[in-house]
Amino acid sequence: MVVQTTGGVAMRNMVYNTFFKRNSTTLMFVLGGAITGEYVVNKVFDDMWESANKGKLSKDILPKDE
């Protein structure tokens, strides 16, 4: 009996074989995702902070060196 896989199962198998089959690739996938996620979250919250406090930050108040 031949079992045919649907598109979702085939995609899941491809992701598993690419990223999670070996411990080394899983570790790199998790570390890469954590570093990328940390960068994105940090950038978003820094931009929100600067937007909410525009004109109050030291970079806005102190004279610029020319």
PDB file of N, CA, C and O in Angstrom:
ATOM      1  N   MET A   1       0.848  -1.179   0.000  1.00  0.00           N
ATOM      2  CA  MET A   1       0.000   0.000   0.000  1.00  0.00           C
ATOM      3  C   MET A   1       0.894   1.243   0.000  1.00  0.00           C
ATOM      4  O   MET A   1       1.783   1.387   0.825  1.00  0.00           O
ATOM      5  N   VAL A   2       0.671   2.146  -0.919  1.00  0.00           N
ATOM      6  CA  VAL A   2       1.433   3.381  -1.036  1.00  0.00           C
ATOM      7  C   VAL A   2       0.641   4.497  -0.375  1.00  0.00           C
ATOM      8  O   VAL A   2      -0.529   4.699  -0.662  1.00  0.00           O
ATOM      9  N   VAL A   3       1.313   5.196   0.529  1.00  0.00           N
ATOM     10  CA  VAL A   3       0.662   6.312   1.218  1.00  0.00           C
ATOM     11  C   VAL A   3       1.116   7.600   0.551  1.00  0.00           C
ATOM     12  O   VAL A   3       2.312   7.882   0.471  1.00  0.00           O
ATOM     13  N   GLN A   4       0.169   8.366   0.057  1.00  0.00           N
ATOM     14  CA  GLN A   4       0.493   9.645  -0.553  1.00  0.00           C
ATOM     15  C   GLN A   4       0.382  10.732   0.506  1.00  0.00           C
ATOM     16  O   GLN A   4      -0.540  10.744   1.309  1.00  0.00           O
ATOM     17  N   THR A   5       1.332  11.625   0.483  1.00  0.00           N
ATOM     18  CA  THR A   5       1.316  12.707   1.452  1.00  0.00           C
ATOM     19  C   THR A   5       0.707  13.949   0.814  1.00  0.00           C
ATOM     20  O   THR A   5       0.864  14.192  -0.376  1.00  0.00           O
ATOM     21  N   THR A   6       0.021  14.709   1.633  1.00  0.00           N
ATOM     22  CA  THR A   6      -0.544  15.957   1.141  1.00  0.00           C
ATOM     23  C   THR A   6       0.519  17.042   1.208  1.00  0.00           C
ATOM     24  O   THR A   6       1.608  16.834   1.729  1.00  0.00           O
ATOM     25  N   GLY A   7       0.214  18.217   0.693  1.00  0.00           N
ATOM     26  CA  GLY A   7       1.174  19.308   0.660  1.00  0.00           C
ATOM     27  C   GLY A   7       1.673  19.694   2.035  1.00  0.00           C
ATOM     28  O   GLY A   7       2.842  19.969   2.229  1.00  0.00           O
ATOM     29  N   GLY A   8       0.785  19.719   3.030  1.00  0.00           N
ATOM     30  CA  GLY A   8       1.192  20.101   4.376  1.00  0.00           C
ATOM     31  C   GLY A   8       2.131  19.103   5.004  1.00  0.00           C
ATOM     32  O   GLY A   8       3.096  19.470   5.673  1.00  0.00           O
ATOM     33  N   VAL A   9       1.880  17.824   4.794  1.00  0.00           N
ATOM     34  CA  VAL A   9       2.743  16.786   5.356  1.00  0.00           C
ATOM     35  C   VAL A   9       4.100  16.809   4.663  1.00  0.00           C
ATOM     36  O   VAL A   9       5.142  16.670   5.314  1.00  0.00           O
ATOM     37  N   ALA A  10       4.105  17.002   3.372  1.00  0.00           N
ATOM     38  CA  ALA A  10       5.368  17.065   2.632  1.00  0.00           C
ATOM     39  C   ALA A  10       6.203  18.251   3.098  1.00  0.00           C
ATOM     40  O   ALA A  10       7.418  18.134   3.267  1.00  0.00           O
ATOM     41  N   MET A  11       5.557  19.388   3.326  1.00  0.00           N
ATOM     42  CA  MET A  11       6.268  20.571   3.807  1.00  0.00           C
ATOM     43  C   MET A  11       6.820  20.317   5.201  1.00  0.00           C
ATOM     44  O   MET A  11       7.958  20.683   5.504  1.00  0.00           O
ATOM     45  N   ARG A  12       6.031  19.688   6.061  1.00  0.00           N
ATOM     46  CA  ARG A  12       6.485  19.373   7.415  1.00  0.00           C
ATOM     47  C   ARG A  12       7.684  18.438   7.378  1.00  0.00           C
ATOM     48  O   ARG A  12       8.658  18.642   8.122  1.00  0.00           O
ATOM     49  N   ASN A  13       7.650  17.445   6.508  1.00  0.00           N
ATOM     50  CA  ASN A  13       8.782  16.522   6.377  1.00  0.00           C
ATOM     51  C   ASN A  13      10.023  17.232   5.865  1.00  0.00           C
ATOM     52  O   ASN A  13      11.136  16.965   6.330  1.00  0.00           O
ATOM     53  N   MET A  14       9.856  18.168   4.916  1.00  0.00           N
ATOM     54  CA  MET A  14      10.991  18.908   4.393  1.00  0.00           C
ATOM     55  C   MET A  14      11.617  19.780   5.491  1.00  0.00           C
ATOM     56  O   MET A  14      12.834  19.821   5.641  1.00  0.00           O
ATOM     57  N   VAL A  15      10.782  20.453   6.276  1.00  0.00           N
ATOM     58  CA  VAL A  15      11.296  21.295   7.368  1.00  0.00           C
ATOM     59  C   VAL A  15      12.000  20.427   8.400  1.00  0.00           C
ATOM     60  O   VAL A  15      13.085  20.772   8.878  1.00  0.00           O
ATOM     61  N   TYR A  16      11.419  19.301   8.745  1.00  0.00           N
ATOM     62  CA  TYR A  16      12.049  18.398   9.713  1.00  0.00           C
ATOM     63  C   TYR A  16      13.407  17.919   9.216  1.00  0.00           C
ATOM     64  O   TYR A  16      14.394  17.972   9.947  1.00  0.00           O
ATOM     65  N   ASN A  17      13.458  17.471   7.965  1.00  0.00           N
ATOM     66  CA  ASN A  17      14.713  16.951   7.424  1.00  0.00           C
ATOM     67  C   ASN A  17      15.766  18.042   7.275  1.00  0.00           C
ATOM     68  O   ASN A  17      16.964  17.778   7.379  1.00  0.00           O
ATOM     69  N   THR A  18      15.336  19.284   7.058  1.00  0.00           N
ATOM     70  CA  THR A  18      16.286  20.383   6.873  1.00  0.00           C
ATOM     71  C   THR A  18      16.801  20.918   8.194  1.00  0.00           C
ATOM     72  O   THR A  18      17.997  21.161   8.348  1.00  0.00           O
ATOM     73  N   PHE A  19      15.925  21.136   9.175  1.00  0.00           N
ATOM     74  CA  PHE A  19      16.301  21.847  10.395  1.00  0.00           C
ATOM     75  C   PHE A  19      16.381  20.992  11.660  1.00  0.00           C
ATOM     76  O   PHE A  19      17.146  21.303  12.554  1.00  0.00           O
ATOM     77  N   PHE A  20      15.584  19.961  11.781  1.00  0.00           N
ATOM     78  CA  PHE A  20      15.440  19.289  13.071  1.00  0.00           C
ATOM     79  C   PHE A  20      15.927  17.848  13.113  1.00  0.00           C
ATOM     80  O   PHE A  20      15.864  17.213  14.162  1.00  0.00           O
ATOM     81  N   LYS A  21      16.418  17.323  12.032  1.00  0.00           N
ATOM     82  CA  LYS A  21      16.830  15.920  12.026  1.00  0.00           C
ATOM     83  C   LYS A  21      18.105  15.704  12.831  1.00  0.00           C
ATOM     84  O   LYS A  21      18.242  14.710  13.529  1.00  0.00           O
ATOM     85  N   ARG A  22      19.034  16.653  12.762  1.00  0.00           N
ATOM     86  CA  ARG A  22      20.287  16.549  13.508  1.00  0.00           C
ATOM     87  C   ARG A  22      20.313  17.600  14.610  1.00  0.00           C
ATOM     88  O   ARG A  22      19.771  18.692  14.463  1.00  0.00           O
ATOM     89  N   ASN A  23      20.942  17.272  15.699  1.00  0.00           N
ATOM     90  CA  ASN A  23      21.017  18.178  16.835  1.00  0.00           C
ATOM     91  C   ASN A  23      21.758  19.465  16.478  1.00  0.00           C
ATOM     92  O   ASN A  23      21.386  20.555  16.927  1.00  0.00           O
ATOM     93  N   SER A  24      22.796  19.378  15.663  1.00  0.00           N
ATOM     94  CA  SER A  24      23.582  20.564  15.316  1.00  0.00           C
ATOM     95  C   SER A  24      22.755  21.574  14.523  1.00  0.00           C
ATOM     96  O   SER A  24      22.840  22.782  14.768  1.00  0.00           O
ATOM     97  N   THR A  25      21.949  21.103  13.579  1.00  0.00           N
ATOM     98  CA  THR A  25      21.133  22.039  12.802  1.00  0.00           C
ATOM     99  C   THR A  25      19.997  22.605  13.641  1.00  0.00           C
ATOM    100  O   THR A  25      19.628  23.763  13.469  1.00  0.00           O
ATOM    101  N   THR A  26      19.456  21.801  14.545  1.00  0.00           N
ATOM    102  CA  THR A  26      18.424  22.309  15.448  1.00  0.00           C
ATOM    103  C   THR A  26      18.986  23.410  16.328  1.00  0.00           C
ATOM    104  O   THR A  26      18.358  24.457  16.512  1.00  0.00           O
ATOM    105  N   LEU A  27      20.175  23.197  16.862  1.00  0.00           N
ATOM    106  CA  LEU A  27      20.812  24.194  17.716  1.00  0.00           C
ATOM    107  C   LEU A  27      21.056  25.485  16.948  1.00  0.00           C
ATOM    108  O   LEU A  27      20.765  26.575  17.455  1.00  0.00           O
ATOM    109  N   MET A  28      21.571  25.396  15.737  1.00  0.00           N
ATOM    110  CA  MET A  28      21.816  26.594  14.939  1.00  0.00           C
ATOM    111  C   MET A  28      20.516  27.305  14.579  1.00  0.00           C
ATOM    112  O   MET A  28      20.447  28.534  14.575  1.00  0.00           O
ATOM    113  N   PHE A  29      19.468  26.544  14.289  1.00  0.00           N
ATOM    114  CA  PHE A  29      18.163  27.125  13.968  1.00  0.00           C
ATOM    115  C   PHE A  29      17.610  27.887  15.167  1.00  0.00           C
ATOM    116  O   PHE A  29      17.142  29.024  15.038  1.00  0.00           O
ATOM    117  N   VAL A  30      17.688  27.301  16.345  1.00  0.00           N
ATOM    118  CA  VAL A  30      17.170  27.940  17.556  1.00  0.00           C
ATOM    119  C   VAL A  30      18.002  29.167  17.916  1.00  0.00           C
ATOM    120  O   VAL A  30      17.447  30.234  18.237  1.00  0.00           O
ATOM    121  N   LEU A  31      19.319  29.050  17.881  1.00  0.00           N
ATOM    122  CA  LEU A  31      20.177  30.198  18.197  1.00  0.00           C
ATOM    123  C   LEU A  31      19.997  31.330  17.191  1.00  0.00           C
ATOM    124  O   LEU A  31      19.934  32.505  17.576  1.00  0.00           O
ATOM    125  N   GLY A  32      19.927  30.988  15.929  1.00  0.00           N
ATOM    126  CA  GLY A  32      19.705  32.016  14.904  1.00  0.00           C
ATOM    127  C   GLY A  32      18.374  32.719  15.078  1.00  0.00           C
ATOM    128  O   GLY A  32      18.277  33.939  14.951  1.00  0.00           O
ATOM    129  N   GLY A  33      17.343  31.946  15.403  1.00  0.00           N
ATOM    130  CA  GLY A  33      16.028  32.545  15.639  1.00  0.00           C
ATOM    131  C   GLY A  33      16.011  33.422  16.875  1.00  0.00           C
ATOM    132  O   GLY A  33      15.387  34.490  16.880  1.00  0.00           O
ATOM    133  N   ALA A  34      16.700  33.005  17.920  1.00  0.00           N
ATOM    134  CA  ALA A  34      16.750  33.797  19.151  1.00  0.00           C
ATOM    135  C   ALA A  34      17.489  35.104  18.927  1.00  0.00           C
ATOM    136  O   ALA A  34      17.043  36.175  19.371  1.00  0.00           O
ATOM    137  N   ILE A  35      18.602  35.058  18.231  1.00  0.00           N
ATOM    138  CA  ILE A  35      19.382  36.275  17.975  1.00  0.00           C
ATOM    139  C   ILE A  35      18.611  37.224  17.064  1.00  0.00           C
ATOM    140  O   ILE A  35      18.532  38.429  17.317  1.00  0.00           O
ATOM    141  N   THR A  36      18.012  36.691  16.018  1.00  0.00           N
ATOM    142  CA  THR A  36      17.226  37.524  15.113  1.00  0.00           C
ATOM    143  C   THR A  36      16.010  38.112  15.817  1.00  0.00           C
ATOM    144  O   THR A  36      15.713  39.303  15.667  1.00  0.00           O
ATOM    145  N   GLY A  37      15.316  37.296  16.593  1.00  0.00           N
ATOM    146  CA  GLY A  37      14.142  37.776  17.327  1.00  0.00           C
ATOM    147  C   GLY A  37      14.503  38.848  18.331  1.00  0.00           C
ATOM    148  O   GLY A  37      13.784  39.851  18.480  1.00  0.00           O
ATOM    149  N   GLU A  38      15.622  38.668  19.031  1.00  0.00           N
ATOM    150  CA  GLU A  38      16.061  39.669  20.008  1.00  0.00           C
ATOM    151  C   GLU A  38      16.368  40.984  19.316  1.00  0.00           C
ATOM    152  O   GLU A  38      16.003  42.059  19.799  1.00  0.00           O
ATOM    153  N   TYR A  39      17.025  40.935  18.164  1.00  0.00           N
ATOM    154  CA  TYR A  39      17.357  42.153  17.427  1.00  0.00           C
ATOM    155  C   TYR A  39      16.088  42.891  16.984  1.00  0.00           C
ATOM    156  O   TYR A  39      15.987  44.111  17.135  1.00  0.00           O
ATOM    157  N   VAL A  40      15.125  42.156  16.438  1.00  0.00           N
ATOM    158  CA  VAL A  40      13.894  42.769  15.941  1.00  0.00           C
ATOM    159  C   VAL A  40      13.099  43.393  17.085  1.00  0.00           C
ATOM    160  O   VAL A  40      12.648  44.540  16.988  1.00  0.00           O
ATOM    161  N   VAL A  41      12.930  42.658  18.185  1.00  0.00           N
ATOM    162  CA  VAL A  41      12.179  43.189  19.324  1.00  0.00           C
ATOM    163  C   VAL A  41      12.881  44.415  19.895  1.00  0.00           C
ATOM    164  O   VAL A  41      12.232  45.424  20.209  1.00  0.00           O
ATOM    165  N   ASN A  42      14.210  44.370  20.024  1.00  0.00           N
ATOM    166  CA  ASN A  42      14.963  45.501  20.552  1.00  0.00           C
ATOM    167  C   ASN A  42      14.794  46.725  19.662  1.00  0.00           C
ATOM    168  O   ASN A  42      14.583  47.839  20.155  1.00  0.00           O
ATOM    169  N   LYS A  43      14.890  46.545  18.354  1.00  0.00           N
ATOM    170  CA  LYS A  43      14.749  47.659  17.414  1.00  0.00           C
ATOM    171  C   LYS A  43      13.355  48.263  17.489  1.00  0.00           C
ATOM    172  O   LYS A  43      13.199  49.496  17.504  1.00  0.00           O
ATOM    173  N   VAL A  44      12.325  47.438  17.544  1.00  0.00           N
ATOM    174  CA  VAL A  44      10.949  47.931  17.603  1.00  0.00           C
ATOM    175  C   VAL A  44      10.720  48.740  18.875  1.00  0.00           C
ATOM    176  O   VAL A  44      10.180  49.852  18.831  1.00  0.00           O
ATOM    177  N   PHE A  45      11.142  48.217  20.020  1.00  0.00           N
ATOM    178  CA  PHE A  45      10.907  48.923  21.273  1.00  0.00           C
ATOM    179  C   PHE A  45      11.775  50.178  21.402  1.00  0.00           C
ATOM    180  O   PHE A  45      11.325  51.176  21.969  1.00  0.00           O
ATOM    181  N   ASP A  46      12.990  50.159  20.861  1.00  0.00           N
ATOM    182  CA  ASP A  46      13.806  51.378  20.851  1.00  0.00           C
ATOM    183  C   ASP A  46      13.138  52.468  20.023  1.00  0.00           C
ATOM    184  O   ASP A  46      13.097  53.630  20.438  1.00  0.00           O
ATOM    185  N   ASP A  47      12.608  52.109  18.860  1.00  0.00           N
ATOM    186  CA  ASP A  47      11.923  53.095  18.022  1.00  0.00           C
ATOM    187  C   ASP A  47      10.660  53.619  18.702  1.00  0.00           C
ATOM    188  O   ASP A  47      10.357  54.818  18.625  1.00  0.00           O
ATOM    189  N   MET A  48       9.916  52.741  19.376  1.00  0.00           N
ATOM    190  CA  MET A  48       8.725  53.184  20.108  1.00  0.00           C
ATOM    191  C   MET A  48       9.105  54.126  21.237  1.00  0.00           C
ATOM    192  O   MET A  48       8.440  55.146  21.462  1.00  0.00           O
ATOM    193  N   TRP A  49      10.172  53.812  21.973  1.00  0.00           N
ATOM    194  CA  TRP A  49      10.635  54.641  23.086  1.00  0.00           C
ATOM    195  C   TRP A  49      11.058  56.022  22.590  1.00  0.00           C
ATOM    196  O   TRP A  49      10.679  57.038  23.168  1.00  0.00           O
ATOM    197  N   GLU A  50      11.847  56.048  21.511  1.00  0.00           N
ATOM    198  CA  GLU A  50      12.304  57.325  20.979  1.00  0.00           C
ATOM    199  C   GLU A  50      11.144  58.151  20.435  1.00  0.00           C
ATOM    200  O   GLU A  50      11.139  59.377  20.563  1.00  0.00           O
ATOM    201  N   SER A  51      10.160  57.504  19.851  1.00  0.00           N
ATOM    202  CA  SER A  51       8.998  58.220  19.343  1.00  0.00           C
ATOM    203  C   SER A  51       8.167  58.812  20.479  1.00  0.00           C
ATOM    204  O   SER A  51       7.705  59.952  20.394  1.00  0.00           O
ATOM    205  N   ALA A  52       7.992  58.055  21.549  1.00  0.00           N
ATOM    206  CA  ALA A  52       7.186  58.529  22.681  1.00  0.00           C
ATOM    207  C   ALA A  52       7.894  59.615  23.469  1.00  0.00           C
ATOM    208  O   ALA A  52       7.246  60.461  24.096  1.00  0.00           O
ATOM    209  N   ASN A  53       9.223  59.644  23.450  1.00  0.00           N
ATOM    210  CA  ASN A  53       9.986  60.597  24.246  1.00  0.00           C
ATOM    211  C   ASN A  53      10.740  61.609  23.391  1.00  0.00           C
ATOM    212  O   ASN A  53      11.745  62.162  23.826  1.00  0.00           O
ATOM    213  N   LYS A  54      10.251  61.861  22.203  1.00  0.00           N
ATOM    214  CA  LYS A  54      10.933  62.800  21.304  1.00  0.00           C
ATOM    215  C   LYS A  54      10.988  64.188  21.949  1.00  0.00           C
ATOM    216  O   LYS A  54      10.002  64.694  22.449  1.00  0.00           O
ATOM    217  N   GLY A  55      12.163  64.768  21.940  1.00  0.00           N
ATOM    218  CA  GLY A  55      12.369  66.076  22.541  1.00  0.00           C
ATOM    219  C   GLY A  55      12.794  66.018  23.993  1.00  0.00           C
ATOM    220  O   GLY A  55      13.192  67.021  24.569  1.00  0.00           O
ATOM    221  N   LYS A  56      12.712  64.873  24.611  1.00  0.00           N
ATOM    222  CA  LYS A  56      13.081  64.700  26.014  1.00  0.00           C
ATOM    223  C   LYS A  56      14.397  63.945  26.183  1.00  0.00           C
ATOM    224  O   LYS A  56      14.929  63.898  27.278  1.00  0.00           O
ATOM    225  N   LEU A  57      14.880  63.344  25.146  1.00  0.00           N
ATOM    226  CA  LEU A  57      16.085  62.530  25.229  1.00  0.00           C
ATOM    227  C   LEU A  57      17.328  63.403  25.170  1.00  0.00           C
ATOM    228  O   LEU A  57      17.311  64.509  24.622  1.00  0.00           O
ATOM    229  N   SER A  58      18.410  62.911  25.729  1.00  0.00           N
ATOM    230  CA  SER A  58      19.644  63.688  25.773  1.00  0.00           C
ATOM    231  C   SER A  58      20.151  64.017  24.377  1.00  0.00           C
ATOM    232  O   SER A  58      20.717  65.092  24.168  1.00  0.00           O
ATOM    233  N   LYS A  59      19.947  63.143  23.420  1.00  0.00           N
ATOM    234  CA  LYS A  59      20.403  63.421  22.066  1.00  0.00           C
ATOM    235  C   LYS A  59      19.611  64.574  21.432  1.00  0.00           C
ATOM    236  O   LYS A  59      20.085  65.225  20.523  1.00  0.00           O
ATOM    237  N   ASP A  60      18.392  64.828  21.933  1.00  0.00           N
ATOM    238  CA  ASP A  60      17.602  65.939  21.430  1.00  0.00           C
ATOM    239  C   ASP A  60      17.919  67.252  22.163  1.00  0.00           C
ATOM    240  O   ASP A  60      17.728  68.324  21.597  1.00  0.00           O
ATOM    241  N   ILE A  61      18.367  67.156  23.395  1.00  0.00           N
ATOM    242  CA  ILE A  61      18.571  68.341  24.228  1.00  0.00           C
ATOM    243  C   ILE A  61      19.991  68.867  24.141  1.00  0.00           C
ATOM    244  O   ILE A  61      20.209  70.082  24.019  1.00  0.00           O
ATOM    245  N   LEU A  62      20.975  67.990  24.242  1.00  0.00           N
ATOM    246  CA  LEU A  62      22.373  68.415  24.259  1.00  0.00           C
ATOM    247  C   LEU A  62      22.773  68.993  22.902  1.00  0.00           C
ATOM    248  O   LEU A  62      22.312  68.530  21.861  1.00  0.00           O
ATOM    249  N   PRO A  63      23.649  70.017  22.937  1.00  0.00           N
ATOM    250  CA  PRO A  63      24.085  70.589  21.663  1.00  0.00           C
ATOM    251  C   PRO A  63      24.941  69.582  20.888  1.00  0.00           C
ATOM    252  O   PRO A  63      25.692  68.810  21.467  1.00  0.00           O
ATOM    253  N   LYS A  64      24.813  69.639  19.607  1.00  0.00           N
ATOM    254  CA  LYS A  64      25.580  68.730  18.750  1.00  0.00           C
ATOM    255  C   LYS A  64      26.978  69.294  18.543  1.00  0.00           C
ATOM    256  O   LYS A  64      27.159  70.494  18.363  1.00  0.00           O
ATOM    257  N   ASP A  65      27.966  68.420  18.592  1.00  0.00           N
ATOM    258  CA  ASP A  65      29.342  68.842  18.341  1.00  0.00           C
ATOM    259  C   ASP A  65      29.509  69.107  16.851  1.00  0.00           C
ATOM    260  O   ASP A  65      29.160  68.272  16.026  1.00  0.00           O
ATOM    261  N   GLU A  66      30.022  70.256  16.542  1.00  0.00           N
ATOM    262  CA  GLU A  66      30.201  70.598  15.129  1.00  0.00           C
ATOM    263  C   GLU A  66      31.645  70.799  14.797  1.00  0.00           C
ATOM    264  O   GLU A  66      32.469  71.095  15.535  1.00  0.00           O
TER     265      GLU A  66
END
